[in-house]
Amino acid sequence: MNAIATDIFDFDAKPIGAIESGSTERSRPISEMDDIDALVKIHRARLLRFVLYSTGDADLAETVAQETLLKAYNSRASFRGESSVKTWLTGIAINTIRDHLRSNRYRFWRQVRSTAIDVQEMSSFIAADGLNPEGLLLAREQVKHIAQALEKLSRNQKTVFLMKFSEEMTVAEISEILAMPVKTVRTHLHRALKSVRSQLGGRP
Amino acid sequence: MKPQSSAHLSQEALNDLLIGLGSSASQAHLEQCASCREQVESFRCGMDAFNSASLAWSEAGAGKSLPRRSQARHAFFAPLAWTLATATLLLIGIPTWRHEHRAPQSLVAAQRVAPQSESSGVSDAEIAEDNDLLRAVDAALRTDQPSPLRNQRPRESHTHRKVRLESRSL
Ligand SMILES: [Zn+2]
């Protein structure tokens, strides 16, 4: 099996920005990491979206977002600030997703229940600020097209795409977190972009 | 992959620019070519709309349906509990219409998976309890109980059985 066909969630994500075990160094400034409410307020919706889109499972997203924030808060002393908090959280979220996908319960539960993302509903959340009716309509169409293109991607492609274009991580960060060669990350991104851009009516 | 006009950036070059791996030659072309810039802008504009809509939607959902930490386990596993309860009740009926005693392969496979880590936020005791229930369901499905209808009705497939479980548990 080549590297591209392997599921991302079969890897152990690397905790970017964490202090190597044994070190007691703590040089980062006080931040949202020290306040659980702030952490939740700032990052929960983003985490929810990330897990929801990469797994297509709303219930899993809620659980993973919650666990990720709690784990991050509990291990905040090991956050060394080399990456953004967002990037660090994404790494924790990926490991948490992986744990759930491997679990007995999830596999059983997954057989009997599935949730689908309501593209129509989601696209209606586009902010109307500063947009005329035509602009709003166009933006909604774009949101729908992207959501539909994402549906057609493999889980790996979708996850890497979201890490890049929604979580705004660099290819190097994605590669490090997923322990995946830059070349493979790039291949996933190129395939995802091809699909998304053609849905958006990009130049063929 | 090649653009129709070789004067413009190829899809590959455009995609590399979008993912932050563009060459300096591509970057230079982009700066002086409105057509290629439009391609990049169109994607970025679409992604901005997608990101803001999906985040607002996620926030709205977070406001009304997200459970507190203490309710997380219940919220996540309530559907499973119902499913297991339904499946357990159905076991009473299954031997009368089951004509092959192959256990659902996915359930068998699930039993072989390594134990769940502590990350799910539930105690080991709770996990053990749920796993016991899963095993009980599995064992009951494996039990070879000859049906009085054997050889009188066509074999009912595993898939069919699963569909029945699904339709009743939802
Ligand atoms: Zn051009």
Short mmCIF file of C-alpha atoms and ligand atoms in Angstrom, two decimals:
data_model
loop_
_atom_site.label_atom_id
_atom_site.label_comp_id
_atom_site.label_asym_id
_atom_site.label_seq_id
_atom_site.Cartn_x
_atom_site.Cartn_y
_atom_site.Cartn_z
CA MET A 1 0.00 0.00 0.00
CA ASN A 2 1.43 3.37 -0.88
CA ALA A 3 1.63 6.23 1.57
CA ILE A 4 -1.21 8.14 -0.01
CA ALA A 5 -3.73 5.36 0.51
CA THR A 6 -2.93 5.05 4.23
CA ASP A 7 -5.44 6.70 6.50
CA ILE A 8 -4.18 9.78 8.31
CA PHE A 9 -5.82 8.62 11.48
CA ASP A 10 -3.69 5.51 11.52
CA PHE A 11 -0.73 7.71 12.39
CA ASP A 12 0.15 9.17 15.76
CA ALA A 13 0.09 12.90 15.33
CA LYS A 14 3.14 14.63 16.69
CA PRO A 15 2.45 17.13 19.47
CA ILE A 16 3.98 20.14 17.78
CA GLY A 17 5.16 22.81 20.17
CA ALA A 18 5.30 20.47 23.16
CA ILE A 19 8.35 20.31 25.37
CA GLU A 20 10.31 17.08 25.06
CA SER A 21 9.69 14.88 28.07
CA GLY A 22 12.00 15.59 30.96
CA SER A 23 12.31 19.29 30.32
CA THR A 24 10.77 21.70 32.76
CA GLU A 25 11.32 24.76 30.62
CA ARG A 26 8.40 27.11 30.45
CA SER A 27 9.14 30.24 28.56
CA ARG A 28 5.88 31.00 26.82
CA PRO A 29 3.90 34.03 27.89
CA ILE A 30 0.57 33.78 29.70
CA SER A 31 -2.09 33.26 27.04
CA GLU A 32 -5.51 31.78 26.40
CA MET A 33 -3.88 28.45 27.31
CA ASP A 34 -4.19 29.41 30.97
CA ASP A 35 -7.90 30.07 30.91
CA ILE A 36 -10.15 27.14 30.04
CA ASP A 37 -13.09 29.42 29.27
CA ALA A 38 -11.01 31.49 26.87
CA LEU A 39 -9.65 28.35 25.27
CA VAL A 40 -13.17 27.07 24.69
CA LYS A 41 -14.45 30.42 23.51
CA ILE A 42 -11.65 30.95 21.01
CA HIS A 43 -11.12 27.46 19.68
CA ARG A 44 -14.13 25.21 20.13
CA ALA A 45 -16.10 26.20 17.05
CA ARG A 46 -13.01 25.87 14.91
CA LEU A 47 -12.22 22.43 16.30
CA LEU A 48 -15.81 21.33 15.81
CA ARG A 49 -15.71 22.36 12.21
CA PHE A 50 -12.39 20.65 11.62
CA VAL A 51 -13.48 17.31 13.07
CA LEU A 52 -16.91 17.49 11.55
CA TYR A 53 -15.55 18.04 8.08
CA SER A 54 -12.71 15.61 8.30
CA THR A 55 -14.83 12.76 9.69
CA GLY A 56 -18.32 13.76 8.56
CA ASP A 57 -19.60 12.96 12.02
CA ALA A 58 -21.32 15.65 14.10
CA ASP A 59 -21.45 13.67 17.33
CA LEU A 60 -17.82 12.67 17.10
CA ALA A 61 -16.96 16.32 16.45
CA GLU A 62 -18.58 17.44 19.70
CA THR A 63 -16.81 14.77 21.70
CA VAL A 64 -13.43 15.33 20.10
CA ALA A 65 -13.61 19.12 20.40
CA GLN A 66 -14.42 18.81 24.08
CA GLU A 67 -11.72 16.26 24.81
CA THR A 68 -9.13 18.16 22.81
CA LEU A 69 -9.71 21.36 24.75
CA LEU A 70 -9.58 19.55 28.05
CA LYS A 71 -6.41 17.67 27.15
CA ALA A 72 -4.79 20.86 25.92
CA TYR A 73 -5.70 22.68 29.12
CA ASN A 74 -4.48 19.84 31.30
CA SER A 75 -1.17 19.66 29.49
CA ARG A 76 -0.76 23.38 28.90
CA ALA A 77 2.53 23.35 30.81
CA SER A 78 4.04 21.35 27.96
CA PHE A 79 3.02 23.88 25.33
CA ARG A 80 6.21 25.61 24.41
CA GLY A 81 4.80 28.13 21.97
CA GLU A 82 6.78 27.06 18.93
CA SER A 83 3.60 26.68 16.96
CA SER A 84 0.35 28.58 17.33
CA VAL A 85 -2.14 27.30 19.90
CA LYS A 86 -4.40 26.50 16.96
CA THR A 87 -1.80 24.25 15.36
CA TRP A 88 -1.09 22.55 18.66
CA LEU A 89 -4.79 21.92 19.23
CA THR A 90 -5.18 20.48 15.74
CA GLY A 91 -2.45 17.94 16.51
CA ILE A 92 -4.23 16.92 19.72
CA ALA A 93 -7.54 16.74 17.86
CA ILE A 94 -6.08 14.41 15.24
CA ASN A 95 -4.82 12.04 17.91
CA THR A 96 -8.16 12.19 19.67
CA ILE A 97 -10.04 11.41 16.46
CA ARG A 98 -7.69 8.51 15.86
CA ASP A 99 -8.35 7.09 19.32
CA HIS A 100 -12.09 7.23 18.73
CA LEU A 101 -11.94 5.73 15.27
CA ARG A 102 -9.94 2.84 16.69
CA SER A 103 -12.26 2.20 19.57
CA ASN A 104 -14.65 -0.72 19.72
CA ARG A 105 -17.60 1.41 20.51
CA TYR A 106 -17.11 3.82 17.70
CA ARG A 107 -16.84 1.09 15.11
CA PHE A 108 -20.00 -0.54 16.28
CA TRP A 109 -21.88 2.70 16.65
CA ARG A 110 -20.75 3.87 13.23
CA GLN A 111 -22.43 0.89 11.62
CA VAL A 112 -25.85 1.88 12.73
CA ARG A 113 -25.87 5.62 12.59
CA SER A 114 -24.49 8.31 10.37
CA THR A 115 -24.85 12.05 10.18
CA ALA A 116 -24.64 14.17 7.11
CA ILE A 117 -23.66 17.79 6.87
CA ASP A 118 -26.54 19.95 5.70
CA VAL A 119 -24.84 22.02 3.04
CA GLN A 120 -27.89 24.21 2.47
CA GLU A 121 -28.17 25.07 6.14
CA MET A 122 -24.46 25.66 6.53
CA SER A 123 -24.27 28.00 3.54
CA SER A 124 -27.04 30.12 5.02
CA PHE A 125 -24.64 31.13 7.79
CA ILE A 126 -22.65 33.33 5.47
CA ALA A 127 -22.44 36.82 6.97
CA ALA A 128 -24.38 39.37 4.94
CA ASP A 129 -22.18 42.24 6.16
CA GLY A 130 -21.08 44.44 3.31
CA LEU A 131 -22.57 42.18 0.65
CA ASN A 132 -25.30 43.17 -1.75
CA PRO A 133 -27.98 40.55 -2.50
CA GLU A 134 -26.10 39.31 -5.57
CA GLY A 135 -22.85 39.10 -3.65
CA LEU A 136 -24.55 37.20 -0.87
CA LEU A 137 -26.07 34.77 -3.32
CA LEU A 138 -22.73 34.25 -5.01
CA ALA A 139 -20.97 33.69 -1.68
CA ARG A 140 -23.61 31.10 -0.72
CA GLU A 141 -23.12 29.32 -4.00
CA GLN A 142 -19.37 29.26 -3.46
CA VAL A 143 -19.82 27.84 0.04
CA LYS A 144 -22.10 25.13 -1.33
CA HIS A 145 -19.71 24.28 -4.13
CA ILE A 146 -16.79 23.92 -1.76
CA ALA A 147 -18.80 21.85 0.71
CA GLN A 148 -19.95 19.59 -2.10
CA ALA A 149 -16.43 19.23 -3.45
CA LEU A 150 -15.20 18.31 0.04
CA GLU A 151 -17.82 15.56 0.26
CA LYS A 152 -16.23 13.87 -2.72
CA LEU A 153 -12.70 13.87 -1.34
CA SER A 154 -11.08 11.02 0.54
CA ARG A 155 -10.73 11.54 4.27
CA ASN A 156 -7.01 12.16 3.93
CA GLN A 157 -7.45 14.71 1.17
CA LYS A 158 -10.23 16.47 3.07
CA THR A 159 -8.32 16.58 6.34
CA VAL A 160 -5.13 17.88 4.79
CA PHE A 161 -7.12 20.43 2.77
CA LEU A 162 -8.83 21.72 5.92
CA MET A 163 -5.57 21.88 7.83
CA LYS A 164 -4.15 24.04 5.06
CA PHE A 165 -7.05 26.25 4.05
CA SER A 166 -9.25 26.42 7.15
CA GLU A 167 -6.72 25.95 9.94
CA GLU A 168 -4.18 27.95 7.94
CA MET A 169 -1.28 25.64 8.71
CA THR A 170 1.81 25.50 6.54
CA VAL A 171 2.64 22.41 4.49
CA ALA A 172 5.64 21.89 6.80
CA GLU A 173 3.43 21.97 9.90
CA ILE A 174 0.94 19.54 8.36
CA SER A 175 3.77 17.25 7.37
CA GLU A 176 5.19 17.33 10.88
CA ILE A 177 1.89 16.80 12.69
CA LEU A 178 0.85 13.92 10.47
CA ALA A 179 4.34 12.43 10.22
CA MET A 180 3.68 12.50 6.49
CA PRO A 181 6.27 13.46 3.87
CA VAL A 182 5.86 16.95 2.42
CA LYS A 183 5.55 15.33 -0.99
CA THR A 184 2.52 13.32 0.16
CA VAL A 185 0.89 16.35 1.79
CA ARG A 186 1.40 18.21 -1.46
CA THR A 187 -0.16 15.39 -3.49
CA HIS A 188 -3.25 15.36 -1.25
CA LEU A 189 -3.53 19.14 -1.53
CA HIS A 190 -3.17 19.10 -5.30
CA ARG A 191 -5.92 16.49 -5.67
CA ALA A 192 -8.20 18.33 -3.28
CA LEU A 193 -7.55 21.64 -5.00
CA LYS A 194 -8.28 20.17 -8.38
CA SER A 195 -11.69 19.08 -7.19
CA VAL A 196 -12.54 22.21 -5.22
CA ARG A 197 -11.32 24.63 -7.86
CA SER A 198 -13.18 22.90 -10.65
CA GLN A 199 -16.39 23.08 -8.56
CA LEU A 200 -15.74 26.79 -8.16
CA GLY A 201 -15.46 27.13 -11.92
CA GLY A 202 -11.69 27.60 -12.04
CA ARG A 203 -9.76 27.53 -15.30
CA PRO A 204 -9.55 23.94 -16.54
CA MET B 1 -2.66 19.72 -16.22
CA LYS B 2 -1.16 22.11 -18.76
CA PRO B 3 -3.10 25.29 -19.42
CA GLN B 4 -4.38 25.84 -22.92
CA SER B 5 -2.18 28.86 -23.24
CA SER B 6 1.38 28.10 -22.26
CA ALA B 7 1.69 31.75 -21.36
CA HIS B 8 -0.27 31.16 -18.15
CA LEU B 9 0.61 29.21 -15.06
CA SER B 10 -0.22 25.50 -15.18
CA GLN B 11 -2.74 24.10 -12.69
CA GLU B 12 0.15 22.54 -10.85
CA ALA B 13 2.00 25.84 -10.57
CA LEU B 14 -1.20 27.62 -9.46
CA ASN B 15 -1.88 24.95 -6.87
CA ASP B 16 1.66 25.18 -5.55
CA LEU B 17 1.19 28.92 -5.17
CA LEU B 18 -2.04 28.36 -3.25
CA ILE B 19 -0.44 25.91 -0.85
CA GLY B 20 2.56 28.14 -0.25
CA LEU B 21 5.04 26.12 -2.32
CA GLY B 22 5.04 28.32 -5.41
CA SER B 23 8.29 29.00 -7.21
CA SER B 24 9.65 32.50 -7.51
CA ALA B 25 9.02 32.32 -11.26
CA SER B 26 5.34 31.54 -10.62
CA GLN B 27 5.16 34.35 -8.10
CA ALA B 28 6.66 36.74 -10.64
CA HIS B 29 4.18 35.64 -13.29
CA LEU B 30 1.29 36.12 -10.88
CA GLU B 31 2.33 39.67 -10.17
CA GLN B 32 2.08 40.68 -13.79
CA CYS B 33 -0.81 38.46 -14.97
CA ALA B 34 -4.36 39.50 -14.10
CA SER B 35 -5.85 36.26 -15.44
CA CYS B 36 -3.79 34.03 -13.15
CA ARG B 37 -4.35 36.39 -10.22
CA GLU B 38 -8.05 36.09 -10.81
CA GLN B 39 -7.76 32.29 -10.52
CA VAL B 40 -6.01 32.61 -7.19
CA GLU B 41 -8.39 35.29 -5.92
CA SER B 42 -11.44 33.31 -6.91
CA PHE B 43 -10.30 30.35 -4.83
CA ARG B 44 -9.30 32.48 -1.85
CA CYS B 45 -12.58 34.35 -1.99
CA GLY B 46 -14.51 31.07 -2.03
CA MET B 47 -12.50 29.70 0.87
CA ASP B 48 -13.05 32.89 2.89
CA ALA B 49 -16.79 32.49 2.39
CA PHE B 50 -16.62 28.79 3.26
CA ASN B 51 -14.52 29.39 6.36
CA SER B 52 -16.70 32.16 7.71
CA ALA B 53 -19.96 30.31 7.00
CA SER B 54 -18.76 27.00 8.42
CA LEU B 55 -17.38 28.68 11.51
CA ALA B 56 -20.57 30.67 12.13
CA TRP B 57 -22.56 27.50 11.62
CA SER B 58 -20.29 25.62 13.99
CA GLU B 59 -20.63 28.39 16.57
CA ALA B 60 -24.40 28.39 16.27
CA GLY B 61 -24.45 24.65 16.76
CA ALA B 62 -22.09 24.95 19.69
CA GLY B 63 -24.48 27.36 21.34
CA LYS B 64 -27.51 25.16 21.31
CA SER B 65 -26.51 21.55 21.16
CA LEU B 66 -23.07 21.10 22.66
CA PRO B 67 -23.07 19.22 25.93
CA ARG B 68 -21.14 20.27 29.01
CA ARG B 69 -18.22 18.08 29.99
CA SER B 70 -20.32 16.14 32.49
CA GLN B 71 -22.85 15.33 29.81
CA ALA B 72 -20.39 14.50 27.08
CA ARG B 73 -20.41 10.77 27.58
CA HIS B 74 -24.15 10.64 27.73
CA ALA B 75 -24.54 12.78 24.64
CA PHE B 76 -22.06 10.80 22.63
CA PHE B 77 -23.06 7.35 23.67
CA ALA B 78 -26.82 7.72 24.04
CA PRO B 79 -27.38 6.53 20.45
CA LEU B 80 -25.11 3.56 21.10
CA ALA B 81 -26.95 2.72 24.29
CA TRP B 82 -30.25 2.78 22.46
CA THR B 83 -28.84 0.70 19.66
CA LEU B 84 -27.47 -1.88 22.05
CA ALA B 85 -30.69 -1.98 23.99
CA THR B 86 -32.66 -2.47 20.80
CA ALA B 87 -30.21 -5.03 19.51
CA THR B 88 -30.40 -6.94 22.78
CA LEU B 89 -34.18 -6.98 22.64
CA LEU B 90 -34.06 -8.11 19.05
CA LEU B 91 -31.92 -11.08 20.00
CA ILE B 92 -34.99 -12.75 21.36
CA GLY B 93 -36.49 -12.66 17.91
CA ILE B 94 -33.39 -13.28 15.85
CA PRO B 95 -33.06 -17.08 16.28
CA THR B 96 -36.46 -17.54 14.73
CA TRP B 97 -35.52 -15.87 11.49
CA ARG B 98 -31.77 -16.30 11.36
CA HIS B 99 -30.68 -19.05 9.03
CA GLU B 100 -26.96 -18.74 9.08
CA HIS B 101 -25.01 -18.41 12.26
CA ARG B 102 -22.19 -16.25 11.02
CA ALA B 103 -21.71 -13.34 13.41
CA PRO B 104 -21.56 -9.87 11.89
CA GLN B 105 -17.94 -9.65 10.78
CA SER B 106 -17.55 -6.03 11.71
CA LEU B 107 -18.66 -6.73 15.24
CA VAL B 108 -16.23 -9.62 15.50
CA ALA B 109 -13.50 -7.39 14.12
CA ALA B 110 -14.37 -4.70 16.59
CA GLN B 111 -13.78 -7.13 19.43
CA ARG B 112 -10.22 -7.67 18.28
CA VAL B 113 -9.33 -4.00 18.37
CA ALA B 114 -7.01 -2.87 21.12
CA PRO B 115 -8.67 -1.45 24.21
CA GLN B 116 -9.69 2.17 24.02
CA SER B 117 -7.32 4.72 25.45
CA GLU B 118 -8.19 6.99 28.33
CA SER B 119 -8.78 9.80 25.88
CA SER B 120 -12.50 9.23 25.46
CA GLY B 121 -13.10 10.81 28.83
CA VAL B 122 -14.90 7.84 30.35
CA SER B 123 -13.75 5.50 33.07
CA ASP B 124 -12.25 2.09 32.40
CA ALA B 125 -15.16 0.58 34.28
CA GLU B 126 -17.62 2.21 31.91
CA ILE B 127 -15.66 1.06 28.92
CA ALA B 128 -15.47 -2.47 30.30
CA GLU B 129 -19.21 -2.39 30.91
CA ASP B 130 -19.96 -1.36 27.35
CA ASN B 131 -17.52 -3.89 25.97
CA ASP B 132 -19.16 -6.63 28.03
CA LEU B 133 -22.45 -5.67 26.49
CA LEU B 134 -20.93 -5.74 23.01
CA ARG B 135 -19.51 -9.19 23.72
CA ALA B 136 -22.85 -10.37 25.02
CA VAL B 137 -24.54 -9.20 21.84
CA ASP B 138 -21.84 -10.82 19.76
CA ALA B 139 -22.01 -14.08 21.70
CA ALA B 140 -25.77 -14.21 21.37
CA LEU B 141 -25.53 -13.65 17.64
CA ARG B 142 -22.93 -16.43 17.34
CA THR B 143 -24.94 -18.99 19.29
CA ASP B 144 -25.87 -21.78 17.00
CA GLN B 145 -29.55 -22.26 17.54
CA PRO B 146 -31.09 -24.39 14.85
CA SER B 147 -34.22 -22.74 13.67
CA PRO B 148 -37.38 -24.75 13.21
CA LEU B 149 -37.64 -23.07 9.82
CA ARG B 150 -34.20 -24.22 8.61
CA ASN B 151 -34.32 -25.63 5.10
CA GLN B 152 -37.80 -24.36 4.63
CA ARG B 153 -37.08 -20.72 3.85
CA PRO B 154 -34.39 -19.16 1.72
CA ARG B 155 -31.28 -18.10 3.61
CA GLU B 156 -31.45 -14.61 4.96
CA SER B 157 -28.28 -12.70 4.38
CA HIS B 158 -26.09 -11.04 6.93
CA THR B 159 -26.66 -7.76 5.18
CA HIS B 160 -30.37 -8.12 5.51
CA ARG B 161 -30.01 -8.76 9.21
CA LYS B 162 -27.93 -5.64 9.64
CA VAL B 163 -30.50 -3.56 7.83
CA ARG B 164 -33.18 -4.77 10.15
CA LEU B 165 -31.10 -3.82 13.17
CA GLU B 166 -30.50 -0.41 11.68
CA SER B 167 -34.05 0.33 10.79
CA ARG B 168 -35.28 -0.49 14.24
CA SER B 169 -32.61 1.31 16.13
CA LEU B 170 -33.05 4.67 14.50
ZN ZN C 1 -1.10 34.10 -16.36
#
